[in-house]
Amino acid sequence: GISFDTDRLTAPAGAHVTLVYTNDSAVQHDWHLFGGQDASAPSIASTQVMAGPNDVQRTSFTVPSKPGSYYFQCDVHPTIMNGFLVVK
């Protein structure tokens, strides 16, 4: 498929988290988080662009300390695979 199973994630401000990303599709995908409302903001964390099935990747990062919404996308399919990390 060409969709994330969720387009909204939540995390507490300043937390250190590990995101586990699984691509069970034969299509190449990744997960990429940015430090703002869109992909023009600086990159915070990402996985590699890979095809599945059974492609399991982890990325660890510190959640921004400022509450708000931070954009994420698949770099291969950014117009249809995207969402927000909501920081509280």
CSV table of N, CA and C in Angstrom, one decimal:
chain,number,residue,atom,x,y,z
A,1,GLY,N,0.8,-1.2,0.0
A,1,GLY,CA,0.0,0.0,0.0
A,1,GLY,C,0.8,1.3,0.0
A,2,ILE,N,0.1,2.3,-0.3
A,2,ILE,CA,0.8,3.6,-0.3
A,2,ILE,C,0.1,4.5,0.7
A,3,SER,N,0.2,4.1,2.0
A,3,SER,CA,-0.3,4.9,3.1
A,3,SER,C,0.3,4.5,4.4
A,4,PHE,N,0.5,5.5,5.3
A,4,PHE,CA,0.9,5.1,6.7
A,4,PHE,C,-0.4,4.6,7.4
A,5,ASP,N,-0.2,3.7,8.4
A,5,ASP,CA,-1.3,3.2,9.1
A,5,ASP,C,-1.9,4.3,10.1
A,6,THR,N,-1.1,5.4,10.3
A,6,THR,CA,-1.6,6.5,11.1
A,6,THR,C,-1.0,7.8,10.6
A,7,ASP,N,-1.7,8.8,10.6
A,7,ASP,CA,-1.2,10.1,10.2
A,7,ASP,C,-1.0,11.1,11.4
A,8,ARG,N,-1.1,10.5,12.6
A,8,ARG,CA,-1.0,11.4,13.8
A,8,ARG,C,-0.3,10.5,14.9
A,9,LEU,N,0.8,11.0,15.4
A,9,LEU,CA,1.6,10.4,16.5
A,9,LEU,C,1.6,11.5,17.6
A,10,THR,N,1.8,11.1,18.8
A,10,THR,CA,1.9,12.0,20.0
A,10,THR,C,3.1,11.6,20.8
A,11,ALA,N,3.7,12.6,21.4
A,11,ALA,CA,4.8,12.4,22.3
A,11,ALA,C,4.9,13.6,23.2
A,12,PRO,N,5.5,13.4,24.4
A,12,PRO,CA,5.7,14.5,25.4
A,12,PRO,C,6.9,15.3,24.9
A,13,ALA,N,6.9,16.6,25.1
A,13,ALA,CA,7.9,17.5,24.8
A,13,ALA,C,9.2,17.1,25.4
A,14,GLY,N,10.3,17.1,24.7
A,14,GLY,CA,11.7,16.8,25.2
A,14,GLY,C,12.0,15.3,25.5
A,15,ALA,N,11.0,14.4,25.2
A,15,ALA,CA,11.3,13.0,25.5
A,15,ALA,C,12.2,12.4,24.5
A,16,HIS,N,12.9,11.4,24.9
A,16,HIS,CA,13.8,10.6,23.9
A,16,HIS,C,13.0,9.4,23.5
A,17,VAL,N,12.7,9.3,22.2
A,17,VAL,CA,11.9,8.2,21.8
A,17,VAL,C,12.6,7.4,20.7
A,18,THR,N,12.1,6.2,20.5
A,18,THR,CA,12.5,5.3,19.4
A,18,THR,C,11.3,5.0,18.6
A,19,LEU,N,11.3,5.3,17.4
A,19,LEU,CA,10.2,5.0,16.5
A,19,LEU,C,10.6,3.7,15.7
A,20,VAL,N,9.7,2.8,15.7
A,20,VAL,CA,9.9,1.5,14.9
A,20,VAL,C,9.0,1.6,13.7
A,21,TYR,N,9.6,1.6,12.5
A,21,TYR,CA,8.9,1.7,11.3
A,21,TYR,C,8.9,0.4,10.5
A,22,THR,N,7.8,-0.1,10.1
A,22,THR,CA,7.7,-1.4,9.4
A,22,THR,C,7.1,-1.1,8.0
A,23,ASN,N,7.8,-1.5,7.0
A,23,ASN,CA,7.3,-1.5,5.6
A,23,ASN,C,7.1,-2.9,5.1
A,24,ASP,N,5.8,-3.3,5.1
A,24,ASP,CA,5.5,-4.7,4.6
A,24,ASP,C,5.1,-4.7,3.1
A,25,SER,N,5.3,-3.5,2.4
A,25,SER,CA,5.0,-3.4,1.0
A,25,SER,C,6.2,-3.6,0.2
A,26,ALA,N,6.1,-4.1,-1.0
A,26,ALA,CA,7.2,-4.3,-2.0
A,26,ALA,C,7.6,-2.9,-2.6
A,27,VAL,N,6.8,-1.9,-2.2
A,27,VAL,CA,7.1,-0.5,-2.7
A,27,VAL,C,8.1,0.2,-1.8
A,28,GLN,N,9.0,1.0,-2.3
A,28,GLN,CA,10.0,1.7,-1.4
A,28,GLN,C,9.3,2.8,-0.7
A,29,HIS,N,9.6,2.9,0.7
A,29,HIS,CA,9.1,3.9,1.5
A,29,HIS,C,10.1,4.3,2.6
A,30,ASP,N,9.9,5.4,3.3
A,30,ASP,CA,10.6,5.7,4.5
A,30,ASP,C,9.7,6.5,5.4
A,31,TRP,N,10.3,7.0,6.5
A,31,TRP,CA,9.6,7.9,7.4
A,31,TRP,C,10.5,9.0,7.8
A,32,HIS,N,10.1,10.2,7.6
A,32,HIS,CA,11.0,11.4,7.8
A,32,HIS,C,10.3,12.5,8.6
A,33,LEU,N,10.8,12.9,9.7
A,33,LEU,CA,10.2,13.9,10.6
A,33,LEU,C,11.0,15.2,10.5
A,34,PHE,N,10.3,16.3,10.4
A,34,PHE,CA,10.8,17.6,10.2
A,34,PHE,C,10.5,18.5,11.5
A,35,GLY,N,11.3,19.5,11.7
A,35,GLY,CA,11.2,20.4,12.8
A,35,GLY,C,10.2,21.5,12.6
A,36,GLY,N,9.2,21.3,11.9
A,36,GLY,CA,8.2,22.4,11.7
A,36,GLY,C,7.0,21.9,11.0
A,37,GLN,N,6.2,22.8,10.3
A,37,GLN,CA,4.9,22.4,9.7
A,37,GLN,C,5.0,21.8,8.4
A,38,ASP,N,6.2,21.7,7.7
A,38,ASP,CA,6.3,21.1,6.4
A,38,ASP,C,7.8,20.7,6.2
A,39,ALA,N,8.0,20.1,5.0
A,39,ALA,CA,9.3,19.5,4.7
A,39,ALA,C,10.4,20.6,4.4
A,40,SER,N,10.1,21.9,4.5
A,40,SER,CA,11.1,22.9,4.4
A,40,SER,C,11.8,23.1,5.7
A,41,ALA,N,11.3,22.6,6.8
A,41,ALA,CA,11.9,22.7,8.1
A,41,ALA,C,13.1,21.8,8.2
A,42,PRO,N,14.0,22.0,9.1
A,42,PRO,CA,15.2,21.1,9.3
A,42,PRO,C,14.7,19.7,9.7
A,43,SER,N,15.5,18.7,9.2
A,43,SER,CA,15.2,17.3,9.5
A,43,SER,C,15.5,17.0,10.9
A,44,ILE,N,14.7,16.2,11.6
A,44,ILE,CA,14.9,15.7,13.0
A,44,ILE,C,15.3,14.3,13.0
A,45,ALA,N,14.6,13.4,12.2
A,45,ALA,CA,14.9,12.0,12.2
A,45,ALA,C,14.3,11.4,10.9
A,46,SER,N,14.9,10.3,10.5
A,46,SER,CA,14.4,9.6,9.3
A,46,SER,C,14.9,8.1,9.3
A,47,THR,N,14.2,7.4,8.5
A,47,THR,CA,14.7,6.0,8.2
A,47,THR,C,15.2,6.0,6.8
A,48,GLN,N,15.8,4.9,6.3
A,48,GLN,CA,16.2,4.8,5.0
A,48,GLN,C,15.1,4.4,4.0
A,49,VAL,N,15.2,4.8,2.8
A,49,VAL,CA,14.2,4.4,1.8
A,49,VAL,C,14.5,3.0,1.4
A,50,MET,N,13.5,2.1,1.7
A,50,MET,CA,13.7,0.7,1.5
A,50,MET,C,12.4,0.1,1.1
A,51,ALA,N,12.4,-1.0,0.4
A,51,ALA,CA,11.2,-1.8,0.0
A,51,ALA,C,11.1,-3.0,1.0
A,52,GLY,N,9.9,-3.4,1.2
A,52,GLY,CA,9.7,-4.6,2.1
A,52,GLY,C,9.5,-5.8,1.2
A,53,PRO,N,8.9,-6.8,1.6
A,53,PRO,CA,8.2,-6.9,2.9
A,53,PRO,C,9.2,-7.1,4.1
A,54,ASN,N,8.7,-7.0,5.2
A,54,ASN,CA,9.5,-7.2,6.5
A,54,ASN,C,10.7,-6.2,6.6
A,55,ASP,N,10.6,-5.0,6.1
A,55,ASP,CA,11.6,-4.0,6.3
A,55,ASP,C,11.3,-3.3,7.6
A,56,VAL,N,12.0,-3.6,8.7
A,56,VAL,CA,11.8,-3.0,10.0
A,56,VAL,C,13.0,-2.1,10.3
A,57,GLN,N,12.8,-0.8,10.6
A,57,GLN,CA,13.8,0.1,10.9
A,57,GLN,C,13.5,0.9,12.1
A,58,ARG,N,14.5,1.3,12.8
A,58,ARG,CA,14.3,2.1,14.1
A,58,ARG,C,15.1,3.4,13.9
A,59,THR,N,14.5,4.5,14.4
A,59,THR,CA,15.2,5.8,14.5
A,59,THR,C,14.9,6.3,15.9
A,60,SER,N,15.9,6.8,16.6
A,60,SER,CA,15.8,7.4,17.9
A,60,SER,C,16.1,8.9,17.8
A,61,PHE,N,15.3,9.6,18.5
A,61,PHE,CA,15.5,11.1,18.5
A,61,PHE,C,14.9,11.7,19.7
A,62,THR,N,15.3,13.0,20.0
A,62,THR,CA,14.7,13.7,21.1
A,62,THR,C,13.6,14.6,20.5
A,63,VAL,N,12.4,14.4,21.0
A,63,VAL,CA,11.2,15.2,20.6
A,63,VAL,C,11.5,16.6,20.9
A,64,PRO,N,11.0,17.5,19.9
A,64,PRO,CA,11.2,19.0,20.2
A,64,PRO,C,10.6,19.4,21.6
A,65,SER,N,11.3,20.4,22.2
A,65,SER,CA,10.9,20.8,23.5
A,65,SER,C,9.7,21.8,23.4
A,66,LYS,N,9.4,22.3,22.3
A,66,LYS,CA,8.2,23.2,22.1
A,66,LYS,C,7.0,22.5,21.7
A,67,PRO,N,5.9,22.5,22.4
A,67,PRO,CA,4.7,21.9,22.0
A,67,PRO,C,4.2,22.4,20.7
A,68,GLY,N,3.5,21.5,19.9
A,68,GLY,CA,3.0,21.9,18.6
A,68,GLY,C,3.0,20.7,17.7
A,69,SER,N,2.8,20.9,16.4
A,69,SER,CA,2.7,19.8,15.4
A,69,SER,C,3.9,19.9,14.5
A,70,TYR,N,4.5,18.7,14.3
A,70,TYR,CA,5.7,18.6,13.5
A,70,TYR,C,5.4,17.6,12.4
A,71,TYR,N,5.7,18.0,11.2
A,71,TYR,CA,5.4,17.3,10.0
A,71,TYR,C,6.2,16.0,9.8
A,72,PHE,N,5.6,14.9,9.3
A,72,PHE,CA,6.4,13.8,8.8
A,72,PHE,C,5.8,13.3,7.5
A,73,GLN,N,6.7,12.7,6.7
A,73,GLN,CA,6.3,12.2,5.4
A,73,GLN,C,7.1,11.0,5.0
A,74,CYS,N,6.6,10.3,3.9
A,74,CYS,CA,7.4,9.4,3.2
A,74,CYS,C,8.1,10.2,2.1
A,75,ASP,N,9.4,10.2,2.0
A,75,ASP,CA,10.0,11.1,1.0
A,75,ASP,C,9.8,10.6,-0.5
A,76,VAL,N,9.4,9.4,-0.6
A,76,VAL,CA,9.0,8.8,-2.0
A,76,VAL,C,7.6,9.3,-2.4
A,77,HIS,N,6.7,9.3,-1.4
A,77,HIS,CA,5.3,9.7,-1.7
A,77,HIS,C,4.8,10.8,-0.8
A,78,PRO,N,5.4,11.9,-0.8
A,78,PRO,CA,5.1,13.0,0.2
A,78,PRO,C,3.7,13.6,0.1
A,79,THR,N,3.1,13.5,-1.0
A,79,THR,CA,1.8,14.1,-1.1
A,79,THR,C,0.7,13.2,-0.6
A,80,ILE,N,0.9,11.9,-0.5
A,80,ILE,CA,-0.1,11.0,0.0
A,80,ILE,C,0.2,10.3,1.3
A,81,MET,N,1.5,10.3,1.6
A,81,MET,CA,1.9,9.7,2.9
A,81,MET,C,2.6,10.7,3.8
A,82,ASN,N,1.8,11.3,4.6
A,82,ASN,CA,2.2,12.3,5.5
A,82,ASN,C,1.4,12.4,6.8
A,83,GLY,N,1.8,13.2,7.7
A,83,GLY,CA,1.1,13.4,8.9
A,83,GLY,C,1.8,14.3,9.9
A,84,PHE,N,1.4,14.2,11.2
A,84,PHE,CA,2.0,15.1,12.2
A,84,PHE,C,2.3,14.4,13.5
A,85,LEU,N,3.5,14.7,14.0
A,85,LEU,CA,3.8,14.3,15.4
A,85,LEU,C,3.3,15.5,16.3
A,86,VAL,N,2.4,15.2,17.2
A,86,VAL,CA,1.8,16.2,18.1
A,86,VAL,C,2.6,16.2,19.4
A,87,VAL,N,3.3,17.3,19.7
A,87,VAL,CA,4.1,17.3,20.9
A,87,VAL,C,3.3,18.1,21.9
A,88,LYS,N,3.2,17.5,23.1
A,88,LYS,CA,2.4,18.1,24.2
A,88,LYS,C,3.3,18.4,25.4
